[in-house]
Amino acid sequence: MKLKPAVKVCRRISEIGKAAWDACAANPAHQGNPFVLYDFLDALEATDCAVERAGWGPQHLAVEDEVGQVAAVAPLYLKSHSQGEYIFDHAWADAYERAGGRYYPKLLSAAPFTPATGPRLLIRADVDPDEGRRYLVGGALSLCERYGVSSWHVNFPTEDEWRWLGEQGMALRQGQQYHWCNAGYRDFEDFLGALSSGRRKTIRRERREAQAGLEIACLTGKDLTEEHWDAFFAFYMDTGSRKWGRPYLTRAFFSELGARMADRVLLVMARRGGRWIAGALNLIGDDALYGRNWGCIEEAPFLHFELCYYQAIEWAIGRGLDRVEAGAQGQHKIARGYLPSPVYSAHWIADPALRGPVERFVEQEREMLQGEMEWLSEEYSPFRHTG
C-alpha cells in the first residue's frame, strides 16, 4: 500500500479518531500494548492530564495511504518541561541553557507519565513498516524545524524501533528497569521453587505478614466501581504528594480509564475492617502486566511488595503472561524475582554543540549500564544457581 508524502499534525488525538488510530496500534507486531491505544491516550487529553497547559501539547502525527486511510501514526507532544517522562534529560537542559541555548520547548514521542516499553511509531499491518517509519520520522524532524525546538526524544520504544532509529542517526540511550519473566511456572509456588531456599523463606514470611488481617482483592472488568477509584485516587495523591509534590493524573482520568478500558485494568486493593487502605494499579497487555501506580493510607509490613510484586506475579502466572514490568527504579525488586532489564530511548539534537556531548554521554552510559546489569544479576539474583 503506497503512502501519501504528506504528514498531518493533529492537536488532539480525536482529530485522527479511534478507528483510524487503533487500526495502526492494533498491529500484531505491537503485542497489544495498552499505552498506545486510542482510549488511553485520549483519556489523558480528555481529563486535562496530557494537554498544553500541563506542558504536554499534543502534536500527533498521521500518514495516509493513497486512498486516504490513516496508515501510520505516532504520539507526539510539545513539552515545556521534562516532568512525567522517566528518561532524565534535566542535566542536558541545564548545561545547554547555561551555555546560552534554549532547551525548551522540545518534542517527545512517548506514552505520557508511563515508563513502559512499547511501540512509538505505529504502522498499520498491511503497510511496509520501514516506509511508514520513515514518513513519521520525517514529519517529526520537519516539525522540529518549523517550531525551532532544541530536540526530539523517543522514550521507551521497542528494541527494534530503537535500533532502527539509531540507523537514522539518532543518539541511542539505554536505561534499566526490573522485570519479572515467566519461565512457564504452574503457580506461585512453582516460581518459588526456582529461588534459593533463603529467598523462598523470606518471600513466604513477607506474604504472611503483609496479608495478616487484610482482605486482598484483584479487580478488573465489571468488578471495578467508582468506590474503588475514589479509594485508589486517595492512595495515589498521598504517594504523589510525598514523592514529587504534584501528581500528574486527575481523578477524572481514573474514571475514564475504568469506563473505557476496564478489561485492560487490574486494580489490586487491600482492605482492613471494611476500609480500603492500599492499592496498586496495573494495565494488562497481550503478553505482559504493567505495574503503574501504588499508594496507601495505612502502613502495613511488606504490603507494597505484596500488592505490587507478588500479587502481580501470581496474576500473570494465572493468565499465562510472559512478564511483569514493575515500573521505574527499585533495586529492591531483584530480591523479589525482578531482574535487571534494558529500556531504551532515542534522541535527535538540533544544535551540534549539544549533539556531540550528548552522543558521547549516551555511548559511555550504555557501556556502564551493561556491566552494571550483568553484575547486579550475578551478585543479587534470588534464583538458584544451576550447573
XYZ file of C-alpha atoms in Angstrom:
387
model
C 0.000 0.000 0.000
C 1.590 3.288 -1.109
C 1.593 6.262 1.232
C 0.909 9.921 0.581
C 4.039 12.042 1.083
C 2.310 14.497 3.442
C 2.321 14.087 7.230
C -0.574 15.586 9.198
C -0.081 17.180 12.613
C -3.081 16.848 14.938
C -3.557 18.929 18.095
C -5.881 16.324 19.598
C -5.848 12.597 19.064
C -9.600 12.872 18.456
C -8.774 14.585 15.135
C -7.400 11.233 13.980
C -10.188 9.181 15.544
C -10.374 5.899 17.431
C -10.893 3.557 14.466
C -8.057 5.068 12.432
C -5.607 5.247 15.363
C -6.314 1.745 16.632
C -6.026 0.304 13.133
C -2.337 1.200 13.490
C -1.995 0.460 17.223
C -3.581 -2.980 16.779
C -0.761 -4.229 14.535
C 0.040 -7.736 15.913
C 3.727 -6.782 15.993
C 2.909 -4.376 18.841
C 1.792 -7.171 21.190
C -1.362 -5.411 22.363
C 0.395 -2.660 24.301
C -2.329 -0.793 26.247
C -0.472 2.519 26.491
C -0.617 3.304 22.776
C -4.320 2.543 22.382
C -6.569 5.442 21.456
C -8.640 5.160 24.629
C -5.621 5.502 26.936
C -4.138 8.489 25.124
C -7.473 10.217 24.576
C -8.445 9.722 28.217
C -5.295 11.629 29.211
C -6.277 14.515 26.950
C -9.973 14.489 27.840
C -9.195 14.743 31.564
C -6.613 17.556 31.300
C -3.562 15.398 32.061
C -1.710 15.454 28.714
C -2.678 18.886 27.415
C -0.846 22.084 26.515
C -1.498 23.891 29.799
C 0.081 20.958 31.649
C 3.161 21.179 29.442
C 2.087 18.325 27.155
C 0.866 19.904 23.918
C -0.362 17.127 21.577
C 1.180 17.207 18.104
C 0.285 13.688 16.967
C 1.461 12.624 13.526
C -0.658 10.801 10.941
C 0.233 9.487 7.490
C -2.423 8.435 4.968
C -2.310 5.835 2.237
C -3.175 6.544 -1.384
C -6.902 6.068 -0.770
C -6.946 8.480 2.190
C -6.969 5.971 5.065
C -4.672 6.518 8.045
C -1.710 4.157 7.617
C 0.762 5.266 10.292
C 0.580 7.366 13.465
C 2.887 8.471 16.266
C 2.096 10.008 19.649
C 3.942 13.314 19.837
C 3.923 16.142 22.374
C 5.409 19.628 22.527
C 6.933 19.731 26.003
C 7.728 22.829 28.051
C 9.465 20.765 30.769
C 10.815 17.248 31.352
C 8.390 16.110 34.046
C 6.485 12.827 33.807
C 8.925 11.259 31.341
C 11.159 8.878 33.383
C 14.034 9.328 30.940
C 16.016 12.053 32.620
C 17.498 14.827 30.493
C 17.497 17.609 33.079
C 21.313 17.744 33.065
C 21.301 18.252 29.286
C 18.786 21.083 29.632
C 20.757 22.763 32.423
C 24.055 22.547 30.551
C 22.565 23.862 27.315
C 20.815 26.768 28.979
C 23.925 27.702 30.975
C 25.742 27.865 27.621
C 23.117 30.282 26.300
C 20.859 27.808 24.478
C 17.103 27.250 24.836
C 16.278 23.616 25.566
C 12.513 24.036 25.951
C 10.236 23.540 24.189
C 11.182 20.121 22.857
C 9.269 17.346 21.101
C 8.617 13.977 22.719
C 7.179 10.716 21.403
C 6.032 8.677 24.394
C 3.086 7.409 26.361
C 2.671 10.230 28.895
C 3.550 9.504 32.530
C 4.331 5.893 31.603
C 7.792 4.303 31.906
C 6.777 1.194 29.963
C 8.311 -0.124 26.762
C 6.031 -0.062 23.735
C 5.842 0.925 20.078
C 6.141 4.619 19.313
C 5.892 4.508 15.504
C 2.591 2.745 14.849
C 2.216 1.283 11.376
C -0.898 -0.436 10.043
C -0.240 -4.133 9.498
C -0.661 -4.015 5.699
C 1.815 -1.138 5.298
C 5.573 -1.516 4.810
C 6.923 -0.769 8.298
C 10.116 0.933 7.168
C 8.240 3.214 4.797
C 5.743 4.171 7.478
C 8.536 4.829 9.965
C 10.463 6.989 7.508
C 7.433 9.222 6.921
C 6.795 9.594 10.662
C 10.435 10.407 11.422
C 10.494 12.879 8.557
C 7.351 14.512 9.910
C 8.810 14.826 13.415
C 12.036 16.371 12.149
C 10.140 18.789 9.916
C 8.108 19.831 12.943
C 11.320 20.397 14.901
C 12.470 22.779 12.188
C 9.103 24.529 11.950
C 8.917 25.164 15.689
C 12.634 25.777 16.144
C 12.810 23.318 19.030
C 16.037 22.013 20.507
C 15.359 18.309 20.180
C 13.094 15.329 19.571
C 13.058 12.431 22.001
C 11.548 8.950 21.672
C 11.137 7.398 25.110
C 10.690 3.680 25.835
C 10.449 2.437 22.223
C 10.785 -1.251 21.459
C 14.329 -2.509 20.942
C 13.633 -2.970 17.220
C 12.454 0.635 16.866
C 15.396 1.842 18.943
C 17.956 0.177 16.720
C 16.169 1.422 13.609
C 16.154 4.989 14.949
C 19.872 4.674 15.566
C 20.321 3.787 11.911
C 18.559 7.063 11.099
C 21.206 8.969 13.029
C 19.565 9.419 16.427
C 21.599 9.144 19.624
C 20.791 5.876 21.389
C 20.389 5.837 25.156
C 19.883 2.796 27.344
C 18.383 2.638 30.800
C 17.487 -0.061 33.287
C 14.343 -1.387 34.893
C 13.486 -4.578 36.773
C 11.180 -7.105 35.100
C 9.868 -10.498 36.159
C 9.898 -13.148 33.444
C 7.613 -16.173 33.350
C 9.571 -19.388 32.810
C 6.363 -21.371 32.332
C 5.554 -21.552 36.053
C 2.444 -23.513 37.034
C 1.677 -21.299 40.025
C 3.374 -19.042 42.574
C 4.777 -21.995 44.494
C 6.373 -23.275 41.312
C 8.025 -19.874 40.903
C 9.269 -20.007 44.495
C 10.768 -23.391 43.731
C 13.135 -21.703 41.292
C 14.541 -19.473 44.045
C 17.207 -20.140 46.641
C 15.910 -21.591 49.881
C 16.661 -18.381 51.755
C 14.673 -16.251 49.338
C 11.737 -18.711 49.396
C 11.529 -18.453 53.168
C 11.798 -14.669 53.114
C 9.080 -14.223 50.496
C 6.706 -16.619 52.260
C 7.240 -14.693 55.505
C 6.722 -11.347 53.800
C 3.483 -12.542 52.243
C 2.170 -13.925 55.546
C 2.896 -10.676 57.376
C 1.532 -8.497 54.573
C -1.739 -10.410 54.351
C -2.344 -10.685 58.102
C -5.735 -9.200 58.946
C -6.297 -7.968 55.405
C -8.640 -8.801 52.560
C -6.912 -8.518 49.177
C -8.967 -8.173 46.003
C -7.794 -8.305 42.378
C -10.338 -6.263 40.433
C -10.769 -5.996 36.684
C -13.551 -5.527 34.160
C -17.054 -5.092 35.519
C -15.862 -5.529 39.117
C -14.294 -2.044 39.059
C -16.503 0.644 40.571
C -16.280 4.348 41.371
C -15.871 3.375 45.026
C -12.625 1.641 44.117
C -11.415 4.603 42.072
C -12.253 7.043 44.889
C -10.180 4.976 47.296
C -7.330 4.456 44.874
C -7.122 8.141 43.987
C -6.652 8.952 47.672
C -3.745 6.492 47.745
C -2.300 7.955 44.558
C -2.495 11.527 45.830
C -0.856 10.587 49.125
C 2.063 8.882 47.387
C 2.440 11.647 44.822
C 2.419 14.467 47.346
C 5.124 12.755 49.409
C 7.343 11.862 46.435
C 7.273 14.688 43.934
C 4.829 17.335 45.065
C 2.213 17.396 42.306
C 0.711 14.163 40.991
C 0.194 14.153 37.221
C -3.133 12.336 36.897
C -6.562 13.755 37.712
C -9.391 11.938 39.469
C -11.393 12.101 36.253
C -8.695 10.152 34.421
C -9.217 7.067 36.553
C -12.957 7.091 35.901
C -12.271 7.414 32.166
C -9.784 4.565 32.345
C -12.341 2.381 34.084
C -15.112 3.331 31.673
C -13.055 2.799 28.507
C -10.502 0.134 29.393
C -11.837 -1.865 32.330
C -10.765 -5.160 30.777
C -7.223 -3.780 30.476
C -7.068 -2.745 34.145
C -6.013 -4.827 37.118
C -6.518 -2.980 40.396
C -5.083 -4.841 43.407
C -6.666 -3.480 46.579
C -6.239 -4.212 50.284
C -8.986 -3.727 52.848
C -8.940 -3.868 56.647
C -12.189 -3.973 58.572
C -14.201 -2.960 55.537
C -11.971 0.065 54.743
C -9.700 0.194 51.704
C -6.177 1.062 52.869
C -3.885 0.443 49.859
C -3.897 -0.326 46.161
C -1.757 -0.955 43.093
C -2.814 -0.132 39.538
C -1.698 -2.354 36.659
C -2.541 -2.328 32.969
C -2.852 -5.587 31.050
C -1.147 -6.157 27.724
C -1.410 -9.168 25.473
C 1.884 -10.553 26.772
C 2.690 -8.517 29.899
C 1.303 -6.965 33.054
C 2.457 -3.390 33.613
C 2.643 -2.057 37.149
C 1.913 1.665 37.204
C 0.837 3.383 40.427
C 0.678 2.460 44.083
C -0.374 4.123 47.290
C -1.597 3.516 50.828
C -3.162 5.437 53.681
C -2.216 2.919 56.353
C 1.208 1.331 56.737
C 1.499 -2.442 56.942
C 4.662 -4.562 56.802
C 5.629 -5.642 53.282
C 2.271 -4.514 51.883
C 3.954 -2.697 48.983
C 5.791 -5.888 47.993
C 2.607 -7.929 48.254
C 0.336 -5.691 46.200
C 2.843 -4.503 43.607
C 5.121 -7.516 43.107
C 3.790 -10.802 44.473
C 0.145 -10.355 43.505
C 1.289 -9.229 40.047
C 3.437 -12.345 39.612
C 0.624 -14.610 40.794
C -1.890 -12.958 38.463
C 0.479 -13.077 35.477
C 1.184 -16.753 36.013
C -2.537 -17.483 36.194
C -3.122 -15.738 32.853
C -0.028 -17.105 31.118
C 1.584 -13.695 30.603
C 5.254 -13.576 29.658
C 6.411 -10.938 32.112
C 5.614 -8.248 34.660
C 7.109 -4.793 34.162
C 7.001 -3.161 37.559
C 7.820 0.404 36.535
C 10.794 2.660 37.129
C 13.628 2.280 39.639
C 13.808 -0.052 42.615
C 16.867 -2.289 43.056
C 14.980 -3.985 45.907
C 12.855 -5.667 43.217
C 15.727 -8.032 42.369
C 15.260 -9.997 45.598
C 11.590 -10.482 44.626
C 12.426 -12.080 41.262
C 12.509 -8.935 39.091
C 15.858 -8.924 37.285
C 17.606 -6.009 35.524
C 16.273 -5.429 32.015
C 17.254 -2.794 29.447
C 14.934 0.010 28.398
C 15.602 2.422 25.583
C 15.307 5.965 24.292
C 16.474 7.765 21.149
C 17.368 11.450 20.835
C 17.756 13.930 17.987
C 19.534 17.142 18.976
C 19.399 20.120 16.616
C 22.476 22.045 17.776
C 25.801 20.275 17.040
C 27.273 21.974 20.114
C 24.898 19.924 22.292
C 24.584 16.915 19.999
C 28.238 15.892 20.287
C 28.366 15.837 24.103
C 25.029 14.003 24.278
C 26.216 11.340 21.820
C 29.411 10.789 23.807
C 27.493 10.667 27.087
C 24.928 8.083 25.976
C 27.644 5.867 24.490
C 29.570 5.820 27.762
C 26.344 5.360 29.726
C 25.362 2.306 27.646
C 28.697 0.623 28.312
C 28.469 1.323 32.036
C 24.867 0.124 32.332
C 25.529 -3.132 30.513
C 28.228 -4.010 33.017
C 26.048 -2.916 35.924
C 23.099 -5.076 34.828
C 25.317 -8.124 34.476
C 26.868 -7.514 37.881
C 23.510 -6.995 39.620
C 22.088 -10.174 38.084
C 25.084 -12.247 39.118
C 25.512 -10.731 42.571
C 21.918 -10.381 43.755
C 19.783 -12.798 41.748
C 17.415 -14.739 44.045
C 17.298 -17.689 41.649
C 19.062 -20.960 42.417
C 22.372 -21.373 40.621
C 22.466 -24.419 38.391
C 25.342 -26.221 36.733
